[in-house]
């Protein structure tokens, strides 16, 4: 089944993360999905997922992008175990 942008935002929010839908002046756009502070996405071991959903010609392939991002989002989050991580700063133990 296909997920909508709203469903993707709901899943990310439930995990404590945030979704930024960014649209640029040249009509291109992307999603920036941040994991909650102190956590990384298990699928990529990164703090943020980013993927384009439209190009400068205004052509949008949002459903495909949402499906691709949901694959990573549904793998969940895990604690960032990088020491001196710039993204996390001081993490209380
Ligand atoms: Zn970190």
mmCIF file with all atom_site columns, C-alpha atoms and ligand atoms in Angstrom:
data_model
loop_
_atom_site.group_PDB
_atom_site.id
_atom_site.type_symbol
_atom_site.label_atom_id
_atom_site.label_alt_id
_atom_site.label_comp_id
_atom_site.label_asym_id
_atom_site.label_entity_id
_atom_site.label_seq_id
_atom_site.pdbx_PDB_ins_code
_atom_site.Cartn_x
_atom_site.Cartn_y
_atom_site.Cartn_z
_atom_site.occupancy
_atom_site.B_iso_or_equiv
_atom_site.pdbx_formal_charge
_atom_site.auth_seq_id
_atom_site.auth_comp_id
_atom_site.auth_asym_id
_atom_site.auth_atom_id
_atom_site.pdbx_PDB_model_num
ATOM   1  C  CA  . UNK A 1 1  ? 0.000  0.000  0.000   1.00 0.00 ? 1  UNK A CA  1
ATOM   2  C  CA  . UNK A 1 2  ? 1.121  3.547  -0.677  1.00 0.00 ? 2  UNK A CA  1
ATOM   3  C  CA  . UNK A 1 3  ? 1.606  6.092  2.044   1.00 0.00 ? 3  UNK A CA  1
ATOM   4  C  CA  . UNK A 1 4  ? 0.547  9.715  1.797   1.00 0.00 ? 4  UNK A CA  1
ATOM   5  C  CA  . UNK A 1 5  ? 2.652  12.673 2.862   1.00 0.00 ? 5  UNK A CA  1
ATOM   6  C  CA  . UNK A 1 6  ? 0.321  13.094 5.876   1.00 0.00 ? 6  UNK A CA  1
ATOM   7  C  CA  . UNK A 1 7  ? 0.870  9.488  6.941   1.00 0.00 ? 7  UNK A CA  1
ATOM   8  C  CA  . UNK A 1 8  ? 4.626  9.898  6.613   1.00 0.00 ? 8  UNK A CA  1
ATOM   9  C  CA  . UNK A 1 9  ? 4.506  13.028 8.810   1.00 0.00 ? 9  UNK A CA  1
ATOM   10 C  CA  . UNK A 1 10 ? 2.342  11.175 11.361  1.00 0.00 ? 10 UNK A CA  1
ATOM   11 C  CA  . UNK A 1 11 ? 4.786  8.255  11.592  1.00 0.00 ? 11 UNK A CA  1
ATOM   12 C  CA  . UNK A 1 12 ? 7.827  10.528 11.908  1.00 0.00 ? 12 UNK A CA  1
ATOM   13 C  CA  . UNK A 1 13 ? 6.085  12.693 14.521  1.00 0.00 ? 13 UNK A CA  1
ATOM   14 C  CA  . UNK A 1 14 ? 5.139  9.587  16.522  1.00 0.00 ? 14 UNK A CA  1
ATOM   15 C  CA  . UNK A 1 15 ? 8.852  8.687  16.610  1.00 0.00 ? 15 UNK A CA  1
ATOM   16 C  CA  . UNK A 1 16 ? 9.655  12.190 17.877  1.00 0.00 ? 16 UNK A CA  1
ATOM   17 C  CA  . UNK A 1 17 ? 11.164 13.425 14.625  1.00 0.00 ? 17 UNK A CA  1
ATOM   18 C  CA  . UNK A 1 18 ? 10.232 16.268 12.306  1.00 0.00 ? 18 UNK A CA  1
ATOM   19 C  CA  . UNK A 1 19 ? 9.401  16.531 8.624   1.00 0.00 ? 19 UNK A CA  1
ATOM   20 C  CA  . UNK A 1 20 ? 10.233 19.680 6.716   1.00 0.00 ? 20 UNK A CA  1
ATOM   21 C  CA  . UNK A 1 21 ? 8.621  20.071 3.301   1.00 0.00 ? 21 UNK A CA  1
ATOM   22 C  CA  . UNK A 1 22 ? 10.923 22.468 1.520   1.00 0.00 ? 22 UNK A CA  1
ATOM   23 C  CA  . UNK A 1 23 ? 9.907  24.239 -1.672  1.00 0.00 ? 23 UNK A CA  1
ATOM   24 C  CA  . UNK A 1 24 ? 12.360 26.405 -3.507  1.00 0.00 ? 24 UNK A CA  1
ATOM   25 C  CA  . UNK A 1 25 ? 11.882 29.412 -5.754  1.00 0.00 ? 25 UNK A CA  1
ATOM   26 C  CA  . UNK A 1 26 ? 12.852 27.429 -8.820  1.00 0.00 ? 26 UNK A CA  1
ATOM   27 C  CA  . UNK A 1 27 ? 9.867  25.061 -8.130  1.00 0.00 ? 27 UNK A CA  1
ATOM   28 C  CA  . UNK A 1 28 ? 12.044 22.189 -6.957  1.00 0.00 ? 28 UNK A CA  1
ATOM   29 C  CA  . UNK A 1 29 ? 11.455 20.692 -3.548  1.00 0.00 ? 29 UNK A CA  1
ATOM   30 C  CA  . UNK A 1 30 ? 12.638 18.147 -1.063  1.00 0.00 ? 30 UNK A CA  1
ATOM   31 C  CA  . UNK A 1 31 ? 11.812 16.532 2.247   1.00 0.00 ? 31 UNK A CA  1
ATOM   32 C  CA  . UNK A 1 32 ? 14.134 16.888 5.207   1.00 0.00 ? 32 UNK A CA  1
ATOM   33 C  CA  . UNK A 1 33 ? 13.318 14.370 7.916   1.00 0.00 ? 33 UNK A CA  1
ATOM   34 C  CA  . UNK A 1 34 ? 15.147 14.799 11.197  1.00 0.00 ? 34 UNK A CA  1
ATOM   35 C  CA  . UNK A 1 35 ? 15.425 12.055 13.802  1.00 0.00 ? 35 UNK A CA  1
ATOM   36 C  CA  . UNK A 1 36 ? 14.800 13.162 17.405  1.00 0.00 ? 36 UNK A CA  1
ATOM   37 C  CA  . UNK A 1 37 ? 17.825 14.600 19.190  1.00 0.00 ? 37 UNK A CA  1
ATOM   38 C  CA  . UNK A 1 38 ? 20.206 11.872 20.310  1.00 0.00 ? 38 UNK A CA  1
ATOM   39 C  CA  . UNK A 1 39 ? 18.914 9.412  17.729  1.00 0.00 ? 39 UNK A CA  1
ATOM   40 C  CA  . UNK A 1 40 ? 19.772 8.357  14.191  1.00 0.00 ? 40 UNK A CA  1
ATOM   41 C  CA  . UNK A 1 41 ? 17.692 6.579  11.546  1.00 0.00 ? 41 UNK A CA  1
ATOM   42 C  CA  . UNK A 1 42 ? 18.498 2.870  11.777  1.00 0.00 ? 42 UNK A CA  1
ATOM   43 C  CA  . UNK A 1 43 ? 18.370 2.423  7.999   1.00 0.00 ? 43 UNK A CA  1
ATOM   44 C  CA  . UNK A 1 44 ? 21.069 4.990  7.240   1.00 0.00 ? 44 UNK A CA  1
ATOM   45 C  CA  . UNK A 1 45 ? 22.727 5.748  10.602  1.00 0.00 ? 45 UNK A CA  1
ATOM   46 C  CA  . UNK A 1 46 ? 22.257 9.420  9.834   1.00 0.00 ? 46 UNK A CA  1
ATOM   47 C  CA  . UNK A 1 47 ? 20.421 12.112 11.778  1.00 0.00 ? 47 UNK A CA  1
ATOM   48 C  CA  . UNK A 1 48 ? 18.469 13.268 8.759   1.00 0.00 ? 48 UNK A CA  1
ATOM   49 C  CA  . UNK A 1 49 ? 16.928 11.816 5.635   1.00 0.00 ? 49 UNK A CA  1
ATOM   50 C  CA  . UNK A 1 50 ? 16.662 14.063 2.595   1.00 0.00 ? 50 UNK A CA  1
ATOM   51 C  CA  . UNK A 1 51 ? 15.180 13.367 -0.793  1.00 0.00 ? 51 UNK A CA  1
ATOM   52 C  CA  . UNK A 1 52 ? 13.985 15.506 -3.703  1.00 0.00 ? 52 UNK A CA  1
ATOM   53 C  CA  . UNK A 1 53 ? 10.339 15.284 -4.733  1.00 0.00 ? 53 UNK A CA  1
ATOM   54 C  CA  . UNK A 1 54 ? 10.250 17.891 -7.511  1.00 0.00 ? 54 UNK A CA  1
ATOM   55 C  CA  . UNK A 1 55 ? 12.642 19.420 -10.012 1.00 0.00 ? 55 UNK A CA  1
ATOM   56 C  CA  . UNK A 1 56 ? 13.061 22.967 -11.249 1.00 0.00 ? 56 UNK A CA  1
ATOM   57 C  CA  . UNK A 1 57 ? 10.659 22.320 -14.122 1.00 0.00 ? 57 UNK A CA  1
ATOM   58 C  CA  . UNK A 1 58 ? 7.935  21.820 -11.538 1.00 0.00 ? 58 UNK A CA  1
ATOM   59 C  CA  . UNK A 1 59 ? 7.696  18.115 -12.243 1.00 0.00 ? 59 UNK A CA  1
ATOM   60 C  CA  . UNK A 1 60 ? 6.803  16.310 -9.022  1.00 0.00 ? 60 UNK A CA  1
ATOM   61 C  CA  . UNK A 1 61 ? 7.225  12.645 -8.124  1.00 0.00 ? 61 UNK A CA  1
ATOM   62 C  CA  . UNK A 1 62 ? 6.076  12.943 -4.496  1.00 0.00 ? 62 UNK A CA  1
ATOM   63 C  CA  . UNK A 1 63 ? 4.444  9.497  -4.112  1.00 0.00 ? 63 UNK A CA  1
ATOM   64 C  CA  . UNK A 1 64 ? 7.676  7.809  -5.173  1.00 0.00 ? 64 UNK A CA  1
ATOM   65 C  CA  . UNK A 1 65 ? 9.727  9.941  -2.784  1.00 0.00 ? 65 UNK A CA  1
ATOM   66 C  CA  . UNK A 1 66 ? 7.342  9.317  0.108   1.00 0.00 ? 66 UNK A CA  1
ATOM   67 C  CA  . UNK A 1 67 ? 7.464  5.549  -0.551  1.00 0.00 ? 67 UNK A CA  1
ATOM   68 C  CA  . UNK A 1 68 ? 11.255 5.618  -0.631  1.00 0.00 ? 68 UNK A CA  1
ATOM   69 C  CA  . UNK A 1 69 ? 11.548 7.655  2.568   1.00 0.00 ? 69 UNK A CA  1
ATOM   70 C  CA  . UNK A 1 70 ? 8.959  5.520  4.356   1.00 0.00 ? 70 UNK A CA  1
ATOM   71 C  CA  . UNK A 1 71 ? 11.127 2.460  3.738   1.00 0.00 ? 71 UNK A CA  1
ATOM   72 C  CA  . UNK A 1 72 ? 13.858 4.092  5.833   1.00 0.00 ? 72 UNK A CA  1
ATOM   73 C  CA  . UNK A 1 73 ? 11.502 5.697  8.375   1.00 0.00 ? 73 UNK A CA  1
ATOM   74 C  CA  . UNK A 1 74 ? 9.804  2.371  9.121   1.00 0.00 ? 74 UNK A CA  1
ATOM   75 C  CA  . UNK A 1 75 ? 13.188 0.860  10.069  1.00 0.00 ? 75 UNK A CA  1
ATOM   76 C  CA  . UNK A 1 76 ? 12.919 3.166  13.052  1.00 0.00 ? 76 UNK A CA  1
ATOM   77 C  CA  . UNK A 1 77 ? 15.453 5.041  15.099  1.00 0.00 ? 77 UNK A CA  1
ATOM   78 C  CA  . UNK A 1 78 ? 18.280 4.088  17.381  1.00 0.00 ? 78 UNK A CA  1
ATOM   79 C  CA  . UNK A 1 79 ? 20.524 5.891  19.827  1.00 0.00 ? 79 UNK A CA  1
ATOM   80 C  CA  . UNK A 1 80 ? 23.362 7.863  18.217  1.00 0.00 ? 80 UNK A CA  1
ATOM   81 C  CA  . UNK A 1 81 ? 26.505 6.154  19.431  1.00 0.00 ? 81 UNK A CA  1
ATOM   82 C  CA  . UNK A 1 82 ? 28.967 8.557  17.842  1.00 0.00 ? 82 UNK A CA  1
ATOM   83 C  CA  . UNK A 1 83 ? 31.220 10.149 20.444  1.00 0.00 ? 83 UNK A CA  1
ATOM   84 C  CA  . UNK A 1 84 ? 31.493 13.934 20.208  1.00 0.00 ? 84 UNK A CA  1
ATOM   85 C  CA  . UNK A 1 85 ? 28.670 14.037 17.694  1.00 0.00 ? 85 UNK A CA  1
ATOM   86 C  CA  . UNK A 1 86 ? 28.105 17.593 16.456  1.00 0.00 ? 86 UNK A CA  1
ATOM   87 C  CA  . UNK A 1 87 ? 24.424 16.952 15.885  1.00 0.00 ? 87 UNK A CA  1
ATOM   88 C  CA  . UNK A 1 88 ? 23.741 15.699 19.390  1.00 0.00 ? 88 UNK A CA  1
ATOM   89 C  CA  . UNK A 1 89 ? 26.088 17.807 21.452  1.00 0.00 ? 89 UNK A CA  1
ATOM   90 C  CA  . UNK A 1 90 ? 26.174 16.844 25.082  1.00 0.00 ? 90 UNK A CA  1
ATOM   91 C  CA  . UNK A 1 91 ? 23.954 13.842 25.577  1.00 0.00 ? 91 UNK A CA  1
ATOM   92 C  CA  . UNK A 1 92 ? 23.065 12.939 29.142  1.00 0.00 ? 92 UNK A CA  1
ATOM   93 C  CA  . UNK A 1 93 ? 23.851 9.374  30.017  1.00 0.00 ? 93 UNK A CA  1
HETATM 94 ZN ZN1 . LIG B 2 .  ? 24.520 12.180 17.009  1.00 0.00 ? 1  LIG B ZN1 1
#
